[in-house]
XYZ file of C-alpha atoms in Angstrom:
663
model
C -94.983 24.566 16.134
C -91.638 24.506 17.918
C -89.839 25.139 14.603
C -91.992 28.229 14.016
C -91.236 29.550 17.502
C -87.536 28.951 16.943
C -87.664 30.822 13.618
C -89.593 33.705 15.232
C -86.794 34.108 17.759
C -84.161 33.993 15.033
C -82.315 36.997 13.552
C -84.280 37.005 10.261
C -87.827 37.172 11.669
C -87.744 40.934 12.260
C -86.337 42.041 8.867
C -88.672 39.657 6.979
C -91.712 40.944 8.890
C -90.695 44.553 8.363
C -89.921 43.960 4.684
C -93.313 42.337 4.141
C -95.034 45.383 5.641
C -93.036 47.719 3.370
C -94.025 45.722 0.271
C -97.655 45.762 1.406
C -97.453 49.545 1.824
C -96.116 49.983 -1.712
C -98.850 47.701 -3.012
C -101.522 49.704 -1.209
C -100.131 52.930 -2.654
C -99.859 51.762 -6.282
C -102.853 49.482 -6.674
C -105.456 52.123 -5.765
C -107.709 53.709 -8.340
C -108.076 57.418 -8.736
C -111.420 57.224 -6.982
C -110.003 55.357 -3.971
C -108.905 57.962 -1.472
C -108.861 55.652 1.524
C -105.839 53.631 0.366
C -103.287 56.305 1.285
C -103.887 56.055 5.053
C -103.565 52.291 4.720
C -100.234 52.740 2.934
C -98.959 55.043 5.678
C -100.207 52.687 8.388
C -98.374 49.749 6.833
C -95.178 51.813 6.550
C -95.482 52.785 10.228
C -96.037 49.104 11.038
C -92.867 48.234 9.134
C -90.914 50.842 11.090
C -92.417 49.549 14.348
C -91.621 45.877 13.643
C -87.975 46.669 12.939
C -87.667 49.632 15.283
C -89.172 48.387 18.552
C -86.369 45.831 19.186
C -83.842 48.597 18.509
C -85.588 50.994 20.903
C -85.741 48.326 23.626
C -82.054 47.568 23.215
C -81.199 51.277 23.342
C -83.280 51.667 26.510
C -81.497 48.782 28.224
C -78.166 50.276 27.214
C -79.154 53.668 28.653
C -80.023 52.091 31.999
C -76.420 50.836 32.022
C -75.253 54.366 31.053
C -74.150 53.236 27.601
C -74.881 55.453 24.608
C -74.617 53.308 21.487
C -75.588 52.961 17.843
C -79.062 51.707 18.721
C -79.866 55.054 20.351
C -78.907 56.947 17.191
C -81.178 54.765 15.045
C -84.010 54.973 17.600
C -83.970 58.778 17.732
C -83.775 59.029 13.949
C -86.669 56.591 13.407
C -88.928 58.188 16.030
C -88.150 61.648 14.667
C -88.891 60.566 11.093
C -92.282 59.176 12.129
C -93.034 62.356 14.099
C -92.479 64.593 11.053
C -94.365 62.240 8.714
C -91.394 60.694 6.890
C -92.755 57.188 7.283
C -90.767 55.693 4.415
C -87.501 57.028 5.829
C -88.322 55.597 9.267
C -89.220 52.211 7.795
C -86.180 52.126 5.497
C -83.731 53.013 8.286
C -85.054 50.448 10.761
C -85.487 47.740 8.088
C -81.941 48.158 6.753
C -80.596 48.232 10.301
C -82.417 44.952 11.057
C -81.130 43.341 7.845
C -77.608 44.479 8.664
C -77.906 43.059 12.159
C -79.090 39.686 10.809
C -76.320 39.531 8.191
C -73.787 40.582 10.799
C -74.885 37.772 13.114
C -74.705 35.225 10.306
C -71.262 36.265 9.101
C -69.874 36.629 12.621
C -70.944 33.061 13.293
C -68.817 32.039 10.316
C -65.774 33.773 11.772
C -66.277 31.643 14.874
C -66.328 28.501 12.741
C -63.114 27.174 14.290
C -64.758 27.122 17.701
C -67.903 25.547 16.268
C -65.796 22.845 14.619
C -63.984 22.136 17.868
C -67.281 21.811 19.711
C -68.611 19.556 16.933
C -65.743 17.071 17.289
C -66.357 16.665 21.024
C -67.398 13.016 21.464
C -70.792 12.112 22.926
C -70.446 8.403 23.649
C -67.767 5.930 24.649
C -67.480 2.155 24.577
C -65.894 0.909 27.795
C -65.082 -2.523 29.172
C -67.058 -3.192 32.359
C -67.227 -6.625 33.939
C -65.847 -8.125 30.750
C -68.566 -6.590 28.574
C -68.524 -3.747 26.032
C -70.829 -1.052 27.395
C -71.862 2.121 25.549
C -71.975 5.083 27.960
C -71.925 8.911 27.744
C -68.359 10.108 27.237
C -68.512 12.251 30.362
C -69.347 9.270 32.581
C -66.124 7.361 31.852
C -63.979 7.040 34.971
C -60.231 7.585 34.955
C -58.455 4.277 34.580
C -61.273 2.581 32.708
C -60.452 0.833 29.436
C -62.067 2.529 26.432
C -62.319 0.822 23.045
C -61.639 2.913 19.947
C -62.721 1.216 16.732
C -62.035 2.210 13.149
C -63.974 5.379 12.249
C -64.890 6.218 15.855
C -64.036 9.349 17.818
C -61.708 8.984 20.766
C -63.923 9.925 23.757
C -61.211 10.556 26.375
C -57.593 11.519 26.813
C -55.614 8.387 27.568
C -52.738 6.008 26.978
C -52.821 3.082 24.564
C -52.710 -0.196 26.490
C -53.395 -2.514 23.576
C -53.736 -2.622 19.792
C -52.425 -0.342 17.072
C -54.062 2.188 14.797
C -53.910 5.621 13.194
C -55.668 8.730 14.471
C -56.576 11.965 12.691
C -55.364 14.547 15.246
C -56.039 17.661 13.150
C -58.546 19.000 15.706
C -55.812 19.042 18.368
C -52.469 19.560 16.636
C -53.494 20.967 13.244
C -51.537 18.129 11.586
C -53.353 16.751 8.558
C -51.488 13.416 8.406
C -52.829 10.622 10.658
C -50.601 9.751 13.610
C -49.714 6.092 14.175
C -50.493 4.906 17.710
C -49.192 1.872 19.523
C -48.588 0.661 23.080
C -47.772 3.522 25.476
C -48.700 6.350 23.082
C -50.933 9.230 24.189
C -54.311 9.840 22.536
C -56.627 12.849 22.781
C -60.391 13.179 22.996
C -61.996 14.368 19.755
C -59.455 12.730 17.453
C -60.790 10.218 14.940
C -59.604 6.690 14.253
C -58.773 6.177 10.576
C -57.600 2.575 10.950
C -56.916 -0.115 13.500
C -58.346 -0.928 16.911
C -57.122 0.635 20.168
C -57.597 -0.115 23.834
C -57.098 3.089 25.808
C -56.750 3.641 29.543
C -58.564 6.903 30.342
C -56.473 9.652 31.960
C -58.664 12.676 31.230
C -62.448 12.857 30.950
C -64.929 15.637 30.179
C -63.592 19.070 31.156
C -60.183 17.531 31.943
C -59.458 16.619 28.329
C -57.101 18.537 26.071
C -59.973 19.268 23.670
C -62.065 20.817 26.458
C -59.150 23.003 27.509
C -58.618 24.129 23.915
C -62.317 25.013 23.510
C -62.217 26.972 26.773
C -59.066 28.830 25.715
C -60.433 29.705 22.254
C -63.699 30.951 23.792
C -61.814 33.211 26.178
C -59.350 34.355 23.523
C -62.046 35.309 21.005
C -63.832 37.374 23.645
C -60.677 39.027 24.980
C -60.176 42.590 23.787
C -57.098 43.899 22.064
C -55.678 47.279 23.043
C -56.906 48.766 19.777
C -60.379 47.362 20.399
C -60.436 48.776 23.929
C -59.483 52.161 22.475
C -62.289 51.899 19.915
C -64.777 51.128 22.678
C -63.686 54.253 24.563
C -63.774 56.245 21.325
C -67.345 55.098 20.602
C -68.433 56.053 24.104
C -67.495 59.667 23.301
C -68.204 59.637 19.576
C -71.891 58.646 19.784
C -72.914 61.432 22.223
C -70.900 63.852 20.108
C -72.918 62.893 16.981
C -76.167 63.430 18.916
C -74.974 66.847 20.104
C -73.853 67.767 16.569
C -77.240 66.736 15.151
C -79.070 68.898 17.727
C -76.852 71.887 16.973
C -77.240 71.381 13.202
C -81.031 71.075 13.548
C -81.295 74.236 15.621
C -78.962 76.167 13.323
C -80.610 75.148 10.034
C -84.145 74.486 11.358
C -83.964 71.373 9.174
C -85.075 68.410 11.284
C -84.656 65.956 8.375
C -81.000 66.999 8.001
C -80.393 66.518 11.714
C -82.046 63.096 11.735
C -80.087 62.055 8.651
C -76.876 63.062 10.402
C -77.778 60.739 13.279
C -78.152 57.788 10.913
C -75.064 58.597 8.857
C -72.925 59.019 11.963
C -73.484 55.449 13.166
C -69.993 54.033 13.867
C -71.118 50.436 13.342
C -68.370 49.380 10.969
C -65.802 51.126 13.162
C -66.967 49.358 16.307
C -66.980 45.913 14.698
C -63.787 46.375 12.664
C -61.453 45.125 15.418
C -63.310 42.275 17.140
C -64.291 40.584 13.876
C -60.636 40.440 12.780
C -59.534 39.137 16.179
C -62.178 36.418 16.189
C -61.254 35.344 12.655
C -57.490 35.426 13.318
C -57.708 33.431 16.540
C -60.090 31.001 14.828
C -57.649 30.497 11.957
C -54.878 29.837 14.444
C -56.986 27.293 16.341
C -57.583 25.387 13.098
C -53.820 25.251 12.554
C -53.007 24.091 16.079
C -51.914 27.566 17.221
C -53.640 28.843 20.373
C -53.288 32.591 20.948
C -54.392 33.786 24.383
C -56.351 36.824 23.223
C -56.502 39.991 21.165
C -53.853 41.820 23.167
C -51.349 38.993 22.645
C -52.287 38.789 18.971
C -51.406 42.472 18.537
C -48.165 42.067 20.481
C -47.186 39.002 18.424
C -47.504 41.076 15.254
C -44.732 43.353 16.590
C -42.281 40.552 17.452
C -38.870 41.346 15.998
C -36.648 39.248 18.273
C -37.088 35.581 19.136
C -35.174 33.816 21.888
C -35.061 30.023 21.744
C -33.704 27.454 24.132
C -31.296 24.924 22.612
C -32.091 21.589 24.238
C -35.496 20.284 23.248
C -36.229 23.264 21.007
C -33.501 23.526 18.378
C -32.350 20.007 19.179
C -34.326 16.796 19.554
C -34.110 16.929 23.335
C -32.976 13.306 23.585
C -29.221 13.432 24.198
C -27.171 10.242 24.176
C -23.783 9.347 25.549
C -21.112 9.572 22.841
C -17.749 9.424 24.650
C -16.167 8.009 27.814
C -12.494 8.669 28.654
C -10.314 7.655 31.543
C -7.622 10.160 32.553
C -6.224 8.130 35.459
C -4.592 4.709 34.897
C -6.152 3.472 38.145
C -9.628 3.802 36.610
C -10.812 2.248 33.369
C -13.647 3.639 31.241
C -16.222 1.304 32.815
C -15.244 2.646 36.223
C -15.647 6.232 35.006
C -19.052 5.492 33.491
C -20.262 3.574 36.574
C -19.235 6.341 38.990
C -20.798 9.020 36.804
C -24.001 6.989 36.637
C -24.070 6.487 40.418
C -23.775 10.234 40.962
C -26.367 11.080 38.291
C -28.844 8.498 39.650
C -30.085 11.152 42.053
C -30.218 13.949 39.460
C -33.217 15.194 37.498
C -31.039 17.001 34.942
C -31.794 16.024 31.293
C -28.171 14.929 30.762
C -28.382 12.363 33.571
C -30.652 10.041 31.595
C -28.230 9.240 28.733
C -25.481 8.414 31.239
C -27.767 6.052 33.151
C -29.023 4.476 29.913
C -25.474 3.917 28.674
C -24.471 2.333 31.992
C -27.443 -0.025 31.800
C -26.629 -0.899 28.187
C -23.009 -1.643 29.144
C -24.285 -4.013 31.878
C -22.146 -2.468 34.605
C -24.272 -3.972 37.345
C -26.829 -2.413 39.631
C -26.496 1.332 39.859
C -27.584 2.251 43.367
C -28.726 5.629 44.587
C -26.177 8.006 46.099
C -26.361 8.708 49.809
C -26.596 12.445 49.174
C -27.118 14.628 46.113
C -26.475 18.346 45.739
C -27.337 19.941 42.366
C -25.019 22.773 41.339
C -27.148 24.971 38.994
C -25.339 25.700 35.754
C -22.367 23.550 36.741
C -23.358 19.933 37.420
C -23.936 17.739 40.453
C -22.067 16.705 43.585
C -23.027 13.418 45.250
C -21.858 11.124 48.018
C -21.278 7.584 46.716
C -20.144 4.878 49.164
C -18.861 7.608 51.446
C -16.849 9.309 48.702
C -17.456 12.745 47.201
C -18.179 12.508 43.473
C -18.559 15.544 41.209
C -19.863 15.393 37.632
C -20.042 18.611 35.645
C -18.244 21.311 33.724
C -14.771 22.675 34.358
C -16.165 25.512 36.462
C -17.343 22.855 38.914
C -14.012 21.022 38.675
C -12.148 24.213 39.547
C -13.788 24.169 42.965
C -13.879 20.392 43.432
C -10.495 19.120 42.267
C -6.859 19.965 42.640
C -4.942 21.497 39.734
C -2.619 18.881 38.342
C -1.882 16.834 35.260
C -5.348 15.379 35.138
C -6.896 18.837 35.325
C -4.853 20.092 32.380
C -5.610 16.944 30.377
C -9.283 17.354 31.156
C -9.207 20.943 29.878
C -7.685 19.807 26.567
C -10.134 16.938 26.188
C -13.142 19.109 27.086
C -12.048 21.719 24.549
C -11.767 19.106 21.788
C -15.175 17.591 22.578
C -16.831 21.006 22.740
C -15.393 21.885 19.358
C -17.043 18.749 18.005
C -20.415 19.960 19.263
C -20.651 17.637 22.240
C -21.336 18.428 25.885
C -18.434 17.120 27.986
C -18.593 16.523 31.737
C -15.603 15.800 33.927
C -15.864 13.155 36.669
C -14.002 13.724 39.944
C -13.537 11.231 42.807
C -12.611 12.766 46.162
C -11.136 15.841 44.481
C -9.273 13.969 41.732
C -10.427 14.130 38.093
C -10.562 10.559 36.853
C -12.260 10.889 33.467
C -14.552 12.588 31.021
C -17.993 11.637 29.700
C -19.689 13.457 26.816
C -23.221 13.556 25.477
C -24.720 15.070 22.352
C -28.132 15.995 21.065
C -29.158 15.935 17.407
C -30.274 19.166 15.771
C -33.845 19.096 14.515
C -34.111 18.793 10.746
C -36.375 21.869 10.521
C -34.445 24.112 12.933
C -32.576 26.008 10.209
C -35.758 26.285 8.139
C -37.532 27.814 11.139
C -34.838 30.477 11.488
C -35.084 31.315 7.773
C -38.854 31.607 7.972
C -38.674 33.771 11.086
C -36.457 36.191 9.188
C -38.885 36.027 6.275
C -41.742 36.883 8.645
C -39.993 40.089 9.717
C -38.023 38.928 12.772
C -34.742 40.846 12.898
C -32.868 38.765 15.459
C -33.023 35.104 16.491
C -31.055 34.437 19.677
C -30.196 31.050 21.159
C -30.123 31.022 24.964
C -28.610 27.948 26.592
C -26.945 26.775 29.741
C -24.563 24.679 27.649
C -20.913 25.606 27.194
C -19.846 28.145 24.600
C -18.189 25.761 22.120
C -21.144 23.378 21.958
C -23.607 26.223 21.687
C -21.596 27.834 18.878
C -21.489 24.569 16.954
C -25.269 24.254 17.133
C -25.815 27.944 16.402
C -23.629 27.821 13.288
C -25.560 24.837 11.943
C -28.955 26.416 12.579
C -28.067 29.941 11.463
C -29.172 31.953 14.504
C -28.029 35.568 14.706
C -26.625 35.385 18.218
C -25.599 32.692 20.706
C -25.550 33.230 24.457
C -24.182 30.216 26.295
C -23.484 29.180 29.863
C -26.637 30.880 31.129
C -28.413 30.100 34.364
C -32.196 30.729 34.447
C -31.497 34.241 35.727
C -29.102 34.785 32.840
C -31.791 33.936 30.306
C -34.118 36.398 32.009
C -31.432 39.090 31.837
C -30.834 38.357 28.140
C -34.532 38.815 27.364
C -34.663 42.022 29.430
C -31.568 43.359 27.628
C -33.177 42.831 24.226
C -36.314 44.593 25.452
C -34.221 47.532 26.669
C -32.803 47.772 23.129
C -36.324 48.287 21.802
C -37.104 44.758 20.645
C -40.454 43.061 21.123
C -39.288 39.660 22.343
C -40.832 36.210 22.081
C -39.316 33.436 24.206
C -39.645 29.776 23.261
C -38.765 27.289 25.989
C -39.788 24.258 27.965
C -41.423 26.245 30.760
C -39.253 24.802 33.546
C -35.750 26.288 33.721
C -36.898 28.840 31.144
C -39.852 29.986 33.276
C -38.325 33.349 34.374
C -37.438 34.251 30.774
C -40.862 33.136 29.514
C -42.549 35.346 32.095
C -40.345 38.354 31.252
C -40.702 38.119 27.467
C -43.421 40.077 25.694
C -44.752 36.763 24.359
C -44.114 33.373 25.941
C -44.427 30.421 23.547
C -45.047 26.825 24.627
C -44.348 24.107 22.065
C -45.938 20.678 21.928
C -48.690 21.817 24.296
C -51.136 19.052 23.311
C -52.060 17.271 26.498
C -50.378 19.870 28.712
C -53.099 21.757 30.552
C -50.594 24.100 32.214
C -49.047 25.155 28.881
C -52.445 25.726 27.259
C -53.674 27.899 30.115
C -50.519 29.904 30.865
C -48.663 30.407 27.572
C -49.388 33.528 25.517
C -49.070 31.321 22.433
C -49.385 27.531 22.671
C -48.246 25.506 19.662
C -50.193 22.279 20.003
C -47.748 20.238 17.928
C -44.026 20.023 18.576
C -43.336 21.645 15.210
C -40.778 24.450 14.934
C -42.336 25.770 11.726
C -45.524 26.634 13.619
C -43.674 29.521 15.275
C -43.055 31.622 12.119
C -46.559 30.644 10.982
C -47.997 32.075 14.220
C -46.096 35.345 13.821
C -47.135 35.646 10.167
C -50.774 35.049 11.162
C -50.561 37.767 13.816
C -49.162 40.244 11.279
C -51.898 39.373 8.756
C -54.568 39.849 11.417
C -53.295 43.248 12.527
C -53.039 44.387 8.890
C -56.630 43.216 8.431
C -57.687 45.274 11.459
C -56.058 48.372 9.979
C -57.798 47.813 6.646
C -61.150 47.529 8.414
C -60.572 50.723 10.380
C -59.687 52.551 7.150
C -62.869 51.310 5.429
C -65.026 52.301 8.404
C -63.526 55.786 8.776
C -63.657 56.479 5.035
C -67.327 55.464 4.934
C -68.296 57.696 7.862
C -66.348 60.712 6.550
C -67.769 60.322 3.022
C -71.364 60.006 4.250
C -71.033 62.956 6.619
C -69.716 65.058 3.757
C -72.639 63.859 1.626
C -75.148 64.899 4.302
C -73.636 68.330 4.910
C -73.307 69.147 1.209
C -76.549 67.477 0.198
C -77.464 64.440 -1.860
C -77.444 61.691 0.789
C -80.799 60.755 2.290
C -81.462 58.901 5.510
C -82.284 55.615 3.712
C -79.281 55.837 1.369
C -77.006 56.610 4.300
C -78.217 53.591 6.256
C -77.826 51.359 3.182
C -74.219 52.462 2.648
C -73.568 52.174 6.375
C -74.788 48.556 6.469
C -72.835 47.713 3.328
C -69.661 49.003 5.006
C -70.323 46.711 7.968
C -70.576 43.740 5.620
C -67.409 44.776 3.766
C -65.536 44.878 7.073
C -66.810 41.429 8.062
C -66.090 39.937 4.630
C -62.558 41.332 4.764
C -61.993 39.736 8.171
C -63.285 36.403 6.908
C -60.361 36.263 4.485
C -58.236 35.349 7.500
C -60.078 32.049 7.740
C -58.450 30.916 4.506
C -55.153 29.062 4.909
C -53.499 30.963 2.098
C -50.915 33.077 3.890
C -48.968 30.184 5.385
C -48.735 28.355 2.067
C -47.619 31.454 0.183
C -44.965 32.181 2.796
C -43.769 28.598 2.591
C -43.520 28.740 -1.201
C -41.629 32.039 -1.081
C -39.182 30.645 1.429
C -38.591 27.517 -0.633
C -38.082 29.520 -3.803
C -35.804 32.018 -2.089
C -33.477 29.461 -0.587
C -31.436 27.037 -2.621
C -29.817 25.570 0.464
C -30.643 22.123 1.676
C -31.477 21.420 5.275
C -28.444 20.989 7.509
C -27.416 17.527 8.522
C -27.658 16.552 12.164
C -24.737 17.826 14.167
C -24.055 14.449 15.745
C -24.521 11.374 13.622
C -25.923 8.358 15.437
C -23.399 5.623 15.969
C -23.673 2.074 17.090
C -21.190 2.340 19.950
C -19.742 4.740 22.471
C -16.444 6.249 21.434
C -13.453 5.580 23.668
C -11.204 7.956 21.754
C -11.617 11.470 20.514
C -9.754 13.388 17.816
C -6.377 14.453 19.038
C -6.548 18.109 20.059
C -4.545 20.385 17.874
């Protein structure tokens, strides 16, 4: 009984009931004998019943819309159906309402398919978890796991929580989160996400995120919001429909009064339904955002999807974006005979111990590896944005940074000139040099380097292939180092030595030149530029709730090639929207011409109208196929005979104590 009630409330109950009544009416009309004159009223009654079954829900919906002062498609169909019944055109009334009901049911079914990415995400959400409580394995609802509890993930099971591996090893299918098809190997200390699936091994996971606090839940929430968010074109179409529908009603009234042909006026109402036009934009947006979600690309909404399709300039940070983001110490030099290289490294490490700058870590790591003893904290630390750091160590003033900092911290003497030469040579080699000063005297140089990502140059090539005119590297690093990286990667422009405000100004300058700018950064020192850019892109957002919620585009995996893929997807989606609008407008114009010049009936018009709606939806569903990215990839590979660039800095087993002699 419950199944029957569920089916009766489903989208197909109305069209099936109406269709059955229409067939019964035809049967009553054709199975009568010549002596049976009572069958005709039965045929008409069944046709009216068919129109009522399909038409009453439409009339009720139109009435509710009118109470909210909305004049929509349902009102056009309601007036046409009621008018057809009033003048005795029962077949026309039944055909119009039946076809409208069928179209509505098909539309619901196909729209559900365009939301398949969201449905798949919801489907992978885990229901149960196995946790260790009091030394026993206990099966509990996934939402009842407490943070800090140990969760067991066995082979073939879904990970029920976000967490950190505390024991065991295994491989997880993370496609639902990152879009990566290859399983990711997990071992002690690695992060895992709810909804991923174990393909091998056995993991013990300490829960850090449960229920709505998991990365999967945040992704589902973002996709839901994004698919419902309206693009500018869609908002325009909504405003257009608000004026268009009353205009069609007014035109039908005028045409009916002028021609005294009520059938013509009612037919005009049906033909003028802008159904395909209204649905042409949202169905493409839903499909495009769904395709992106499947590929690990979260787009905030329709407006950002449209803007992304216009991107023709991309600004990227160097450290952590074009490079691996894990710099290491490569060189240590002493410029003063009173200090050896261990002294220089130890003093630099003591000053950097109070710094949160990314380049502090490799200096501290190198000092620990060299076993220079305990590196204590400085008494005082003063960051110098864009220059370095000044610290008080054992009562002495220590400065570690670029030559701009040294110009204000040290005297100008032989060591200063030697430092300039050494810094220039290191910069030319693609390294980031930092001078070390002790109480105003430069005593040495340390240098660090970061390896260029293997796919950085490929990303730039694909961005150009996707229609991006200019790729600009924005970095706070010195000019020589930035140029060395830029030349390897193939960016169009390098802007170095920038403070956060300088990156913002660079983005604003490109916008003033007419570019639509996307900014890719780490969201910390790049925050002003990310906020100013037309599109802010966060990379490696898996597990980062802030990035998922705030970025215009969040690339769930730390994969540079996802960026050109996202832009290509946006362009495909907008092109799809334009195709749908063209189909919808052509259909309406053709049918209106057919009504005015004769030959198109009410039933034929509704049939063509519903077919156009299905064509629009089917066209949008093409976006769900992962064909565009693969074709673009193949074209890029065929069009480029160059191999990927080697890393700028080759890993070495030891820290260099000498550099090439400057020329």
